[in-house]
CSV table of C-alpha atoms and ligand atoms in Angstrom, one decimal:
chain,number,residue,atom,x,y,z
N,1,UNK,CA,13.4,-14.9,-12.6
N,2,UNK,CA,16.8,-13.9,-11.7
N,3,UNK,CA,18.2,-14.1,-7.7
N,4,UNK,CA,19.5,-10.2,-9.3
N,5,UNK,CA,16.0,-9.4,-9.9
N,6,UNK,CA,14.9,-10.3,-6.9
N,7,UNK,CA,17.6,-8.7,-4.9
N,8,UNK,CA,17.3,-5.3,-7.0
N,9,UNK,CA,13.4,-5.4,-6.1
N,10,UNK,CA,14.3,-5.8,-2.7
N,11,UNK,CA,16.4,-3.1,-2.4
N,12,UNK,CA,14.0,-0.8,-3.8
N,13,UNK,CA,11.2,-1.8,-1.6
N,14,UNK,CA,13.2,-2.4,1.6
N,15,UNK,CA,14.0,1.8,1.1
N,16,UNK,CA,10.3,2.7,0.5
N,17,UNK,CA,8.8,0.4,3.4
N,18,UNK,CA,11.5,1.9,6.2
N,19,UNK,CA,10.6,5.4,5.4
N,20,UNK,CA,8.0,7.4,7.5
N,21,UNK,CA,4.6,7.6,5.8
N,22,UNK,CA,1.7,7.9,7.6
N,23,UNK,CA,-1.0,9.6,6.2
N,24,UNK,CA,-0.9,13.1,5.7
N,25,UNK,CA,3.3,12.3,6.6
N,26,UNK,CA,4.1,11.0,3.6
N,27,UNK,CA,7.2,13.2,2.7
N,28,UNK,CA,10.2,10.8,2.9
N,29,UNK,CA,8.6,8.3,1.2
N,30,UNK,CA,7.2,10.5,-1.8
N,31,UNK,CA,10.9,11.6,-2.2
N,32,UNK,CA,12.1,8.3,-2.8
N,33,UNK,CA,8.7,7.7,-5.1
N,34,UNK,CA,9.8,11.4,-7.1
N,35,UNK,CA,13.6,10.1,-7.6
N,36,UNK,CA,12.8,6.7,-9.0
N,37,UNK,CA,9.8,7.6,-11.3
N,38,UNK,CA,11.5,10.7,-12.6
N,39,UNK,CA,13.7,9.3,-14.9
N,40,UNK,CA,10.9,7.5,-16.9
N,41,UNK,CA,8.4,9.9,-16.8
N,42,UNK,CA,7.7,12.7,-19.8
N,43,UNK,CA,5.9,14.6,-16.9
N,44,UNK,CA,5.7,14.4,-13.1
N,45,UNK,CA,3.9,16.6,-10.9
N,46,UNK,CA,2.5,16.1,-7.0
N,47,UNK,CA,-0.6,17.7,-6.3
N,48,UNK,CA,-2.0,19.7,-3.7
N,49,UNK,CA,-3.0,16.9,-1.6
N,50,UNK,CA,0.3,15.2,-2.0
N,51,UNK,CA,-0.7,13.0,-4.8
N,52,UNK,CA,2.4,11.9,-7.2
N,53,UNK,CA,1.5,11.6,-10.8
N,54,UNK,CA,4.1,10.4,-13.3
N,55,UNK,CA,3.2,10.4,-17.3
N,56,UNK,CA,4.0,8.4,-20.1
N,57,UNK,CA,2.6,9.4,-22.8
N,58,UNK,CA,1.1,7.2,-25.2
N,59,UNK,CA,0.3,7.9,-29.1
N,60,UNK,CA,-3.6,7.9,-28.8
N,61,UNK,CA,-6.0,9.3,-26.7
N,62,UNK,CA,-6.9,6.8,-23.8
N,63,UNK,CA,-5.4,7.5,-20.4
N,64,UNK,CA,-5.0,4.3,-18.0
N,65,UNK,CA,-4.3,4.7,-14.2
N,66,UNK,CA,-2.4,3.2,-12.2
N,67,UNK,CA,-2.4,3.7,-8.5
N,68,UNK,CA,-1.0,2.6,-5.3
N,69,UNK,CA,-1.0,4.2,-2.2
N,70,UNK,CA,2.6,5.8,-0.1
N,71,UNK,CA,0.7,5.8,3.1
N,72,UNK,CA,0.9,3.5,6.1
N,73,UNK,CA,-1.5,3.1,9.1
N,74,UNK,CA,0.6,5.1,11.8
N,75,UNK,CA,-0.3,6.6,15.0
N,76,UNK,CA,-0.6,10.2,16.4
N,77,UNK,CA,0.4,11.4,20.7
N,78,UNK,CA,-3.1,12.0,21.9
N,79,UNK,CA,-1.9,13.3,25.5
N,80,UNK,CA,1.5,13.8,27.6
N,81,UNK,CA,1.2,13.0,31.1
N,82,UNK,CA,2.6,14.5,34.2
N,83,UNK,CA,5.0,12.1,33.7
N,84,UNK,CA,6.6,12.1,30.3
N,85,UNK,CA,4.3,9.3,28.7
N,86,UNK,CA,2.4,9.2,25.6
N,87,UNK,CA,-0.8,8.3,25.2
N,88,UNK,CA,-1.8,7.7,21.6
N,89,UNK,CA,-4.6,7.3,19.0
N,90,UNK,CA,-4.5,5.1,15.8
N,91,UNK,CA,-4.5,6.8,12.3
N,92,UNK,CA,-5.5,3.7,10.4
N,93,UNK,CA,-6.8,0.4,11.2
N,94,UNK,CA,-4.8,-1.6,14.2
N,95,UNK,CA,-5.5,-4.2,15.8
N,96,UNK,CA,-5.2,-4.2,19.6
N,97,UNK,CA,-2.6,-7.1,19.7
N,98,UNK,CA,0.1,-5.5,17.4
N,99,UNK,CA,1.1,-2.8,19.4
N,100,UNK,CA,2.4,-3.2,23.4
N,101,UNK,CA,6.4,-4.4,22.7
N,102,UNK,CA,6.9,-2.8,19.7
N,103,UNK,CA,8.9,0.2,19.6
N,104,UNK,CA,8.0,3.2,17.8
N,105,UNK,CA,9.4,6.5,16.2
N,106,UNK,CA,8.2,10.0,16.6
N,107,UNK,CA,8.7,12.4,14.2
N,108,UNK,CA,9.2,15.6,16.2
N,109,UNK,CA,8.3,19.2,15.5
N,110,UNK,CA,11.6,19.5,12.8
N,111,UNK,CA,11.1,16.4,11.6
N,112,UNK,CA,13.6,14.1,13.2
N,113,UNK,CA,12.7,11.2,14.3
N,114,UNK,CA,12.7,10.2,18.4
N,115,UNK,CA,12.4,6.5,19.4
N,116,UNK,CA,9.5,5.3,21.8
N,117,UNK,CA,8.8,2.2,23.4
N,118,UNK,CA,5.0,1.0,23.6
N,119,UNK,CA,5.0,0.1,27.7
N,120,UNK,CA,2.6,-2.3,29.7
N,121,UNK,CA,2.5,-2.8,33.5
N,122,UNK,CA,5.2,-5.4,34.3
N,123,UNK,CA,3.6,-9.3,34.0
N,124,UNK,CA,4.9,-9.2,38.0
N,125,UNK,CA,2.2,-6.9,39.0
N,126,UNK,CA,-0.3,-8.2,37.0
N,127,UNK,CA,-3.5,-10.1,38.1
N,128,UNK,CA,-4.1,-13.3,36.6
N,129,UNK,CA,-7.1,-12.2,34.8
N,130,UNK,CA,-4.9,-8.6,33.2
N,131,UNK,CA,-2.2,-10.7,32.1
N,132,UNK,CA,-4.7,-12.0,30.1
N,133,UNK,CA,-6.2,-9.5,28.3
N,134,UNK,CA,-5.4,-7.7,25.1
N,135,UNK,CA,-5.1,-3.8,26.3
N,136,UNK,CA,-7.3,-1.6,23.7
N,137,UNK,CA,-4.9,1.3,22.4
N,138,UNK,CA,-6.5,4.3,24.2
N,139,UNK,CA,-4.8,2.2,27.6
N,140,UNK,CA,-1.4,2.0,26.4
N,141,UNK,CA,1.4,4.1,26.8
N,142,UNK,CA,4.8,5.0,25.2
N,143,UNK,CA,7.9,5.6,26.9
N,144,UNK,CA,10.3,8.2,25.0
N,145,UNK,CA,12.9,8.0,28.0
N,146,UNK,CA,11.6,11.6,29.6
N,147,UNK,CA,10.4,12.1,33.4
N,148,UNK,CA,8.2,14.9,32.9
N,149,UNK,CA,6.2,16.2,30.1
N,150,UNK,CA,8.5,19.5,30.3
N,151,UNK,CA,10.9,17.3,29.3
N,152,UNK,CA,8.8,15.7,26.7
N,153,UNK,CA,8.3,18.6,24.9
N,154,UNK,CA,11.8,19.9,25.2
N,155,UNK,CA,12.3,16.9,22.6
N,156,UNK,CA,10.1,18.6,20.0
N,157,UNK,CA,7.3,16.0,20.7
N,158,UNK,CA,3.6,17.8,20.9
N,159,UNK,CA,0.1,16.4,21.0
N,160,UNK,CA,-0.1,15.4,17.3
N,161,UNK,CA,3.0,14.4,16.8
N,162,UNK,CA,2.8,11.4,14.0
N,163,UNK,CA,3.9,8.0,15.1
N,164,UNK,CA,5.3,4.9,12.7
N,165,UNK,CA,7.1,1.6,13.5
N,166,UNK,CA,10.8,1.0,14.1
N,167,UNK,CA,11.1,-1.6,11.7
N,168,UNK,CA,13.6,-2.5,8.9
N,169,UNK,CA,12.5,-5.2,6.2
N,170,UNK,CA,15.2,-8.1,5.9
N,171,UNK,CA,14.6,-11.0,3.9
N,172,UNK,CA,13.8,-14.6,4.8
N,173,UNK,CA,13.9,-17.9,3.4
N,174,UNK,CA,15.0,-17.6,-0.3
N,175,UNK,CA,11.9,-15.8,-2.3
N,176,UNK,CA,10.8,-13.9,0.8
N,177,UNK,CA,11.1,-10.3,3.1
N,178,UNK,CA,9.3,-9.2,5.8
N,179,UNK,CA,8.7,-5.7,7.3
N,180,UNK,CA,6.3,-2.7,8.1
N,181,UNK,CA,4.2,-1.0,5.7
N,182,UNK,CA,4.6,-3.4,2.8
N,183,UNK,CA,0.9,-2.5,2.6
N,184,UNK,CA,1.4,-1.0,0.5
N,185,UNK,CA,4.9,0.3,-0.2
N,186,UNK,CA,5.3,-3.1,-2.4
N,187,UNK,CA,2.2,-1.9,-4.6
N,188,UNK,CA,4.6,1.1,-4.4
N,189,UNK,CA,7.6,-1.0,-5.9
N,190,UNK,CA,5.5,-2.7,-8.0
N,191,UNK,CA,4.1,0.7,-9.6
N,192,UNK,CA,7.6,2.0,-10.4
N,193,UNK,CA,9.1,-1.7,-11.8
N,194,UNK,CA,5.6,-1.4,-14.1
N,195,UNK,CA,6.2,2.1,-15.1
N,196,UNK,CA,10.0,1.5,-15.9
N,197,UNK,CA,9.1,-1.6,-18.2
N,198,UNK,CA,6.1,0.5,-20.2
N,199,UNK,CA,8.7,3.1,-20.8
N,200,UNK,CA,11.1,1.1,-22.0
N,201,UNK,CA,8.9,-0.6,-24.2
N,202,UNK,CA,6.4,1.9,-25.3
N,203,UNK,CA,3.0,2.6,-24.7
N,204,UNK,CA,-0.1,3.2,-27.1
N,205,UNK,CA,-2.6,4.2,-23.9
N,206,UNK,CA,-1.2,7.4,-21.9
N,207,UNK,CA,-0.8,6.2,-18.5
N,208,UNK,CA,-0.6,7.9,-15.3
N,209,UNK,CA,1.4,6.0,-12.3
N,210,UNK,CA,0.0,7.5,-9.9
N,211,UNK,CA,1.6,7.3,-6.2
N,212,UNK,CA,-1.8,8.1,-3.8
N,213,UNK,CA,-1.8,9.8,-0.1
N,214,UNK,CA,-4.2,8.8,3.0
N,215,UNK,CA,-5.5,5.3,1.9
N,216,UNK,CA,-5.7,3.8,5.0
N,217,UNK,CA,-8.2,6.5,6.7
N,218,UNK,CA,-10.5,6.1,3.8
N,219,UNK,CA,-9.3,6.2,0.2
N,220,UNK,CA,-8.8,9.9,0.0
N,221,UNK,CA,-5.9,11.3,-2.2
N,222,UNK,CA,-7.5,7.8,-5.0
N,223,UNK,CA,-10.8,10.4,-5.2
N,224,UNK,CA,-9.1,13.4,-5.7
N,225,UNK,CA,-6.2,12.4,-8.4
N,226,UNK,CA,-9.1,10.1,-10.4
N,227,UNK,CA,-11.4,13.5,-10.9
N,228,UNK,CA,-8.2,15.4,-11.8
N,229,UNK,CA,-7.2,12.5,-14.2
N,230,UNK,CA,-10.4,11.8,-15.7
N,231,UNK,CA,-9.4,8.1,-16.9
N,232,UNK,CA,-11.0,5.8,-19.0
N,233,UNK,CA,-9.6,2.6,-17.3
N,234,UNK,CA,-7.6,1.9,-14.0
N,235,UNK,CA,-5.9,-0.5,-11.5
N,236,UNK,CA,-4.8,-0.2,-8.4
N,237,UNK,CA,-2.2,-2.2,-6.7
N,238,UNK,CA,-2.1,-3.3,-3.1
N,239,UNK,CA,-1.6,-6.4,-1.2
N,240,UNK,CA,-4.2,-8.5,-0.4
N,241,UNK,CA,-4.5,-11.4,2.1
N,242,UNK,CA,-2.9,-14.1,2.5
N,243,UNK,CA,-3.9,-16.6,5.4
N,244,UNK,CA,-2.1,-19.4,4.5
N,245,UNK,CA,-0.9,-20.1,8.0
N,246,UNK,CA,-2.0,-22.5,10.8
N,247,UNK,CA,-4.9,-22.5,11.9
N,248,UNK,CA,-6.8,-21.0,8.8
N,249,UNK,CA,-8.4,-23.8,6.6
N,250,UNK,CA,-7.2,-24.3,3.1
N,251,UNK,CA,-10.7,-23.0,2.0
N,252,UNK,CA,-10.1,-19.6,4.2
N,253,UNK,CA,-6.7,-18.9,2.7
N,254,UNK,CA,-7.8,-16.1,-0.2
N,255,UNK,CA,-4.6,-16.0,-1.7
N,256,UNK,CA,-0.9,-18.0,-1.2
N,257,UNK,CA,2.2,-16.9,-1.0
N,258,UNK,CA,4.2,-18.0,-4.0
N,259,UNK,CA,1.8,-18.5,-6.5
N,260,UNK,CA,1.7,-15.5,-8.6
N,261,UNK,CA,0.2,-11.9,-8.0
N,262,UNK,CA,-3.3,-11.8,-7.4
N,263,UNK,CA,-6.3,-10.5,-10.3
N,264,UNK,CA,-9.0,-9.4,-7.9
N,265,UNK,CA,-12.6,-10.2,-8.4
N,266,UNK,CA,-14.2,-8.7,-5.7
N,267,UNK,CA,-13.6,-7.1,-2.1
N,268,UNK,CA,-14.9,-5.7,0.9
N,269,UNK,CA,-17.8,-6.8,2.9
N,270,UNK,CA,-20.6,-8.9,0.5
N,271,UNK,CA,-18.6,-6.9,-2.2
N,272,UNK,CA,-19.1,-3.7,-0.6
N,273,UNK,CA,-15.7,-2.5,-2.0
N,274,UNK,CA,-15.1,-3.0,-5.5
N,275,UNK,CA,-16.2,-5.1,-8.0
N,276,UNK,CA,-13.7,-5.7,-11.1
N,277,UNK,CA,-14.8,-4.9,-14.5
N,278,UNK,CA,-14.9,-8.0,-15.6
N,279,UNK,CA,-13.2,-7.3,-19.1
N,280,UNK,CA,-10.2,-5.7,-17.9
N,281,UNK,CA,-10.0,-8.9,-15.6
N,282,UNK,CA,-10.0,-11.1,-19.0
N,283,UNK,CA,-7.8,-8.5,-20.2
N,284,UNK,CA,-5.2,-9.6,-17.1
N,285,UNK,CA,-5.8,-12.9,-17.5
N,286,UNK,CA,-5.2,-13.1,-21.6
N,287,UNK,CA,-1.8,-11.1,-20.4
N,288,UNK,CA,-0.3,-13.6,-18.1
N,289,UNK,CA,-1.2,-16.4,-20.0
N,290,UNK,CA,0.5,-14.7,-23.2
N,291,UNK,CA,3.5,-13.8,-21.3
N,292,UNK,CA,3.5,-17.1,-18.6
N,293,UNK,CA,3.1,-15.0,-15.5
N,294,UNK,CA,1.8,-17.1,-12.8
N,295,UNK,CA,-1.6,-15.7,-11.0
N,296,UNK,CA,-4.4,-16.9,-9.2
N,297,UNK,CA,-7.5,-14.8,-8.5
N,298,UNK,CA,-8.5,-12.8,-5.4
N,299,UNK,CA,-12.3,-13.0,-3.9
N,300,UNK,CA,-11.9,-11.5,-0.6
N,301,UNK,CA,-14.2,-10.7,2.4
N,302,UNK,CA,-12.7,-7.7,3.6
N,303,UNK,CA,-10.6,-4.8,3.2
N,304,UNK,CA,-10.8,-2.7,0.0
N,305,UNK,CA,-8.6,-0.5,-2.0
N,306,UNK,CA,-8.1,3.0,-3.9
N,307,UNK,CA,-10.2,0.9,-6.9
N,308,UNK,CA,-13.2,1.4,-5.1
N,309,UNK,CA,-12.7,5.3,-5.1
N,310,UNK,CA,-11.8,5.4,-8.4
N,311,UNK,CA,-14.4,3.5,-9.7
N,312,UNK,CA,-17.2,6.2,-8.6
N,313,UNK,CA,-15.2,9.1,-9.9
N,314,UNK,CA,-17.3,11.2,-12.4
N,315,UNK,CA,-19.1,9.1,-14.5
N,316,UNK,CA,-18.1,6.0,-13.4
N,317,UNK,CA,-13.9,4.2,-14.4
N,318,UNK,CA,-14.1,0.7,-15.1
N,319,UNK,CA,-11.0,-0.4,-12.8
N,320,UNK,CA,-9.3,-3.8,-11.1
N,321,UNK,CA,-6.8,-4.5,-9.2
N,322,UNK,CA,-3.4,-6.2,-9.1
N,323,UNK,CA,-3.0,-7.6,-5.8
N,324,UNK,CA,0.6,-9.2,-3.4
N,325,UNK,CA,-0.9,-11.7,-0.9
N,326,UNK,CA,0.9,-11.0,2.2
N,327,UNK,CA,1.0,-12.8,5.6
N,328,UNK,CA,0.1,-10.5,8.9
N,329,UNK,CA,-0.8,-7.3,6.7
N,330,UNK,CA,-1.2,-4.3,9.2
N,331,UNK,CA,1.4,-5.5,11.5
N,332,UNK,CA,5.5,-4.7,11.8
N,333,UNK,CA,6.4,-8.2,10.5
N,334,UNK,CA,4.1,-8.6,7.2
N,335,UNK,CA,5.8,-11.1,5.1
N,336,UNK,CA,5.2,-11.9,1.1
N,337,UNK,CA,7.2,-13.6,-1.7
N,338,UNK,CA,9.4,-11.2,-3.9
N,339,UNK,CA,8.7,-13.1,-7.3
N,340,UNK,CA,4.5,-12.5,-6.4
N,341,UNK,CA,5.8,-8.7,-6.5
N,342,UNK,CA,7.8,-8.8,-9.2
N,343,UNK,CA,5.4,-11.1,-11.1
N,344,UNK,CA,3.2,-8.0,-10.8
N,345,UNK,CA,5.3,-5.7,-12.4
N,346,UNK,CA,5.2,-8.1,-14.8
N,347,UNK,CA,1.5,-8.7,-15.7
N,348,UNK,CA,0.9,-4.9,-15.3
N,349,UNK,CA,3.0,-3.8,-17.6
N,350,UNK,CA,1.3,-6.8,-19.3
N,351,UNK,CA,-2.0,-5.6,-19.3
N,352,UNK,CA,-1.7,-2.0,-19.5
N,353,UNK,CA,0.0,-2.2,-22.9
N,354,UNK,CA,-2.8,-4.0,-24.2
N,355,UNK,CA,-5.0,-1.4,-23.5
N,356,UNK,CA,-4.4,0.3,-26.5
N,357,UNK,CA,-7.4,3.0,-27.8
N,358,UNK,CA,-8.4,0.1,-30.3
N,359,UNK,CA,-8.9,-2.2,-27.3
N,360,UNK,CA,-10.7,0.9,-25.6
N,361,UNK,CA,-13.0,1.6,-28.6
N,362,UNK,CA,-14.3,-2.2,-29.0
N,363,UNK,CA,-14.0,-3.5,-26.0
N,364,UNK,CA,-14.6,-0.8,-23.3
N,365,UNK,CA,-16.2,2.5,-25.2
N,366,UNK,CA,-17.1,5.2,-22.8
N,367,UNK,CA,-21.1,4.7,-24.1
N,368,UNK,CA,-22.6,2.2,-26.4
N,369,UNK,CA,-25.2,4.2,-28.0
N,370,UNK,CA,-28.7,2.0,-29.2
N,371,UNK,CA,-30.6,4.9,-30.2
L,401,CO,CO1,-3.8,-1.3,4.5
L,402,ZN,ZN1,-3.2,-1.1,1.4
């Protein structure tokens, strides 16, 4: 893989994962999704919901989707005090230790964006036994530089005013970036890269890149686009864990960084999320190994993605998953390895033009009739 590869995959995702995108915010991020995808696409629409669909269309009659989601776990102002501080609730799933010293930005009433710190009672005035607790997110407070909530409001800021990180992805190391929302604005990436590479080299399969809204608060704009889409196969593409880091033992670790994107197997708790079809995950596999695209395979314990909504759309989609291991996932610093993400573009394009109506018809036919 090429260091101009990498750097041109960077570039892309670096511009997705700094944009504003919480759920139900996602306009500056769908704009960059709409510009890049255009191009390739034979038809491109977003739906009510927000949902972006791009179309290649193939020379027979199955439909693949492919989906990742724009949204990123954010936060919302809950209450203005007396004072001119914000209190705030999560939209999506924190964890109580990310947030006090991060700063934040709020996207006021006409859309600009207002920077915030996230405050805590100085470590001076603290008892020994606060200083060591981890302070729940209904207790904290952000500081947007006002001294009343007059004034608070006078900067366009109102109780439900969305909230996202100030954080710009920079690389590290020689392989590697780290930033906010790579969850999943590198499935994002990932999606367009696929979508550019089937175009260019023809599909047989329509597919449908589809760009999803409000993931992270339960899978929502995955249900709706599926039952618009009606599709006979699909994957969705999302980072997955990584806990290769101290502390975790080798056999905890799910997935590395480094060595190759992800084929999921299963997810969720006790494989309440989804469970891969298993011949669309010999399909993945029978696509690296043709085209030597490193992988390893993804049995995780928690967390799920848009697959699981797709798979109980109508009658039922077959689906998998494609998935980056990333380090710290649902925090401002999440880290991966670009050639895992561009490896993915790789083994997606891979797979999806092997799923050709032939493949469809023997391998995966909508019914097997015995009778
Ligand atoms: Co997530
Ligand atoms: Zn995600």
């Amino acid at each position: 893989m090429s260091g101009r590869e990498l750097d041109e995959f960077f570039n892309l995702l670096k511009r997705l994962a700094d944009a504003f995108g919480i759920p139900g915010y996602e306009e500056e991020v769908r704009s960059i999704i709409i510009d890049e995808l255009k191009p390739y696409a034979d038809e491109l629409w977003v739906d009510r919901l927000g949902n972006v669909v791009a179309v290649k269309k193939g020379s027979g009659d199955a439909r693949v989707m492919v989906a990742a989601h724009m949204d990123e776990i954010g936060l919302m102002v809950k209450s203005i005090d007396e004072h001119g501080f914000l209190y705030i609730a999560p939209v999506g799933g924190w964890s109580d230790i990310i947030l006090p010293g991060q700063r934040l930005r709020i996207m006021t009433r006409s859309g600009k964006l207002v920077y915030g710190v996230v405050g805590t009672k100085p470590p001076h005035v603290m008892t020994p036994e606060e200083a060591k607790q981890v302070i729940p997110i209904d207790k904290l407070f952000v500081d947007v530089g006002a001294s009343s909530r007059k004034e608070v409001e006078e900067m366009g800021i109102q109780v439900g005013s969305p909230i996202d990180l100030d954080r710009e992805a920079v690389r590290i190391g020689k392989h590697r970036a780290t930033g906010k929302a790579f969850d999943d604005r590198v499935g994002v990436a990932v999606m367009i890269e696929a979508f550019k590479r089937l175009a260019e080299r023809g599909v047989e399969a329509t597919v449908y890149a589809v760009a999803t809204v409000q993931e992270e608060t339960g899978l929502k704009g995955a249900r709706t686009i599926a039952y618009a889409l009606q599709p006979d196969a699909a994957l969705s593409i999302d980072v997955t864990i990584a806990a290769d880091v101290p502390g975790v033992e080798e056999p905890k670790h799910i997935t590395k960084l480094g060595k190759g994107p992800a084929i999921k197997i299963i997810d969720g708790r006790s494989g309440s999320g989804t469970i891969s079809d298993k011949r669309i995950v010999r399909l993945l596999e029978e696509a690296a190994r043709e085209e030597g695209i490193p992988f390893q395979y993804e049995v995780a314990t928690g967390g799920t993605t848009d697959a699981t909504a797709i798979q109980l759309t109508r009658s039922g989609v077959p689906v998998s998953a494609v998935s980056i291991p990333t380090r710290y996932i649902h925090s401002p610093v999440e880290v991966l390895d670009l050639r895992d993400a561009v490896n993915a573009a790789r083994l997606i394009a891979a797979a999806v033009a092997r799923m050709t109506p032939s493949w469809f018809r023997e391998v995966l036919p909508p019914r097997r009739v015995y009778k």
